[in-house]
Amino acid sequence: MTTNESAENYLETILILSQKRPVVRSVDIANELGFKKSSVSVAMKNLREKNHITVTPEGFIYLTDAGKEIAEMIYERHKLLTAWLIRLGVDEHIAAEDACRMEHVISKESFEAIKNHIK
């Protein structure tokens, strides 16, 4: 299950948006991330080709099981790392930004160690 940071961010965004709204469309993702719809369309094509998402004829985007697994892993990392940094005294905004970068590069082993330490 190898994905790049960009793909992980898109999958995480789809997951978050799907928790807030009944359907997710490319325009929703573009608005959420501040990207052009054309850039999002290219990314959705790539995610569809990797079987991480499905897109209905109406343009509704759904995570596949594989896509959801990646999205949930990244989102868990994001939430936990953000909360941990805030508890360490880091400003909330900076903590969220740093967690967003860290969530993509931290090893599974290191993340599990942090997770076990703070729980």
Coordinates of C-alpha atoms in Angstrom, one line a residue:
M1 CA 0.0 0.0 0.0
T2 CA 2.3 2.7 -1.2
T3 CA 0.9 6.2 -1.8
N4 CA 2.4 9.6 -2.0
E5 CA 1.7 12.5 0.3
S6 CA -0.6 14.2 -2.2
A7 CA -2.7 11.1 -2.7
E8 CA -2.9 10.6 1.1
N9 CA -4.1 14.2 1.6
Y10 CA -6.8 13.7 -1.0
L11 CA -8.0 10.5 0.6
E12 CA -8.0 12.1 4.0
T13 CA -10.0 15.0 2.7
I14 CA -12.5 12.7 1.1
L15 CA -12.9 10.9 4.4
I16 CA -13.4 14.1 6.4
L17 CA -15.8 15.5 3.9
S18 CA -17.8 12.3 3.8
Q19 CA -18.3 12.6 7.5
K20 CA -19.8 16.1 7.1
R21 CA -21.9 15.7 4.0
P22 CA -24.0 13.0 2.3
V23 CA -21.9 13.1 -0.9
V24 CA -18.5 14.3 -1.9
R25 CA -17.8 15.9 -5.3
S26 CA -14.6 17.2 -6.9
V27 CA -15.8 20.7 -6.3
D28 CA -16.1 20.1 -2.6
I29 CA -12.5 18.8 -2.5
A30 CA -11.3 21.7 -4.5
N31 CA -13.0 24.2 -2.1
E32 CA -11.8 22.4 1.0
L33 CA -8.1 22.3 -0.2
G34 CA -8.1 25.6 -2.1
F35 CA -7.1 23.9 -5.3
K36 CA -8.3 24.3 -8.9
K37 CA -11.0 21.9 -9.9
S38 CA -8.8 20.8 -12.8
S39 CA -6.0 19.7 -10.4
V40 CA -8.5 17.8 -8.3
S41 CA -9.9 16.1 -11.4
V42 CA -6.5 14.8 -12.4
A43 CA -5.9 13.6 -8.8
M44 CA -9.3 11.8 -8.8
K45 CA -8.4 10.1 -12.0
N46 CA -5.2 8.8 -10.5
L47 CA -7.0 7.7 -7.3
R48 CA -9.6 5.9 -9.4
E49 CA -7.0 4.1 -11.5
K50 CA -5.3 2.9 -8.2
N51 CA -8.7 1.7 -7.0
H52 CA -8.7 4.0 -4.0
I53 CA -12.0 5.7 -5.0
T54 CA -15.0 5.1 -7.1
V55 CA -16.9 7.9 -8.9
T56 CA -20.6 7.6 -9.8
P57 CA -22.0 8.9 -13.1
E58 CA -23.3 11.9 -11.1
G59 CA -19.8 12.7 -9.9
F60 CA -20.1 11.5 -6.4
I61 CA -16.8 10.2 -4.9
Y62 CA -16.6 7.3 -2.6
L63 CA -13.6 5.7 -0.9
T64 CA -13.0 2.0 -1.7
D65 CA -12.0 -0.3 1.1
A66 CA -8.3 0.3 0.2
G67 CA -8.7 4.0 0.0
K68 CA -10.6 4.2 3.3
E69 CA -7.9 2.2 5.0
I70 CA -5.3 4.7 3.9
A71 CA -7.5 7.7 4.7
E72 CA -8.3 6.4 8.2
M73 CA -4.6 5.7 9.0
I74 CA -3.6 9.2 7.9
Y75 CA -6.5 10.8 9.7
E76 CA -5.7 8.9 12.9
R77 CA -2.1 10.0 12.7
H78 CA -3.2 13.6 12.1
K79 CA -5.6 13.8 15.1
L80 CA -3.2 12.0 17.5
L81 CA -0.1 14.0 16.5
T82 CA -2.0 17.3 16.6
A83 CA -3.3 16.6 20.1
W84 CA 0.1 15.4 21.3
L85 CA 1.8 18.5 20.1
I86 CA -0.8 20.8 21.6
R87 CA -0.3 18.9 25.0
L88 CA 3.4 19.6 24.6
G89 CA 2.6 23.3 24.5
V90 CA 2.6 23.9 20.7
D91 CA 0.2 26.5 19.4
E92 CA -2.9 24.7 18.0
H93 CA -2.5 26.1 14.4
I94 CA 1.2 25.2 14.3
A95 CA 0.5 21.8 15.8
A96 CA -2.0 21.0 13.1
E97 CA 0.3 22.1 10.3
D98 CA 3.2 20.1 11.8
A99 CA 1.1 17.1 12.3
C100 CA 0.0 17.3 8.6
R101 CA 3.6 17.0 7.5
M102 CA 4.6 14.4 10.1
E103 CA 1.6 12.1 9.4
H104 CA 3.1 11.2 6.0
V105 CA 6.6 10.4 6.9
I106 CA 6.5 8.9 10.4
S107 CA 7.1 5.1 10.4
K108 CA 4.4 2.8 11.6
E109 CA 6.7 1.7 14.5
S110 CA 7.4 5.3 15.7
F111 CA 3.7 6.2 15.4
E112 CA 2.7 3.2 17.4
A113 CA 5.3 4.0 20.1
I114 CA 4.0 7.6 20.4
K115 CA 0.4 6.3 20.5
N116 CA 1.2 3.8 23.2
H117 CA 3.2 6.4 25.2
I118 CA 0.4 8.9 25.3
K119 CA -2.5 6.5 26.0

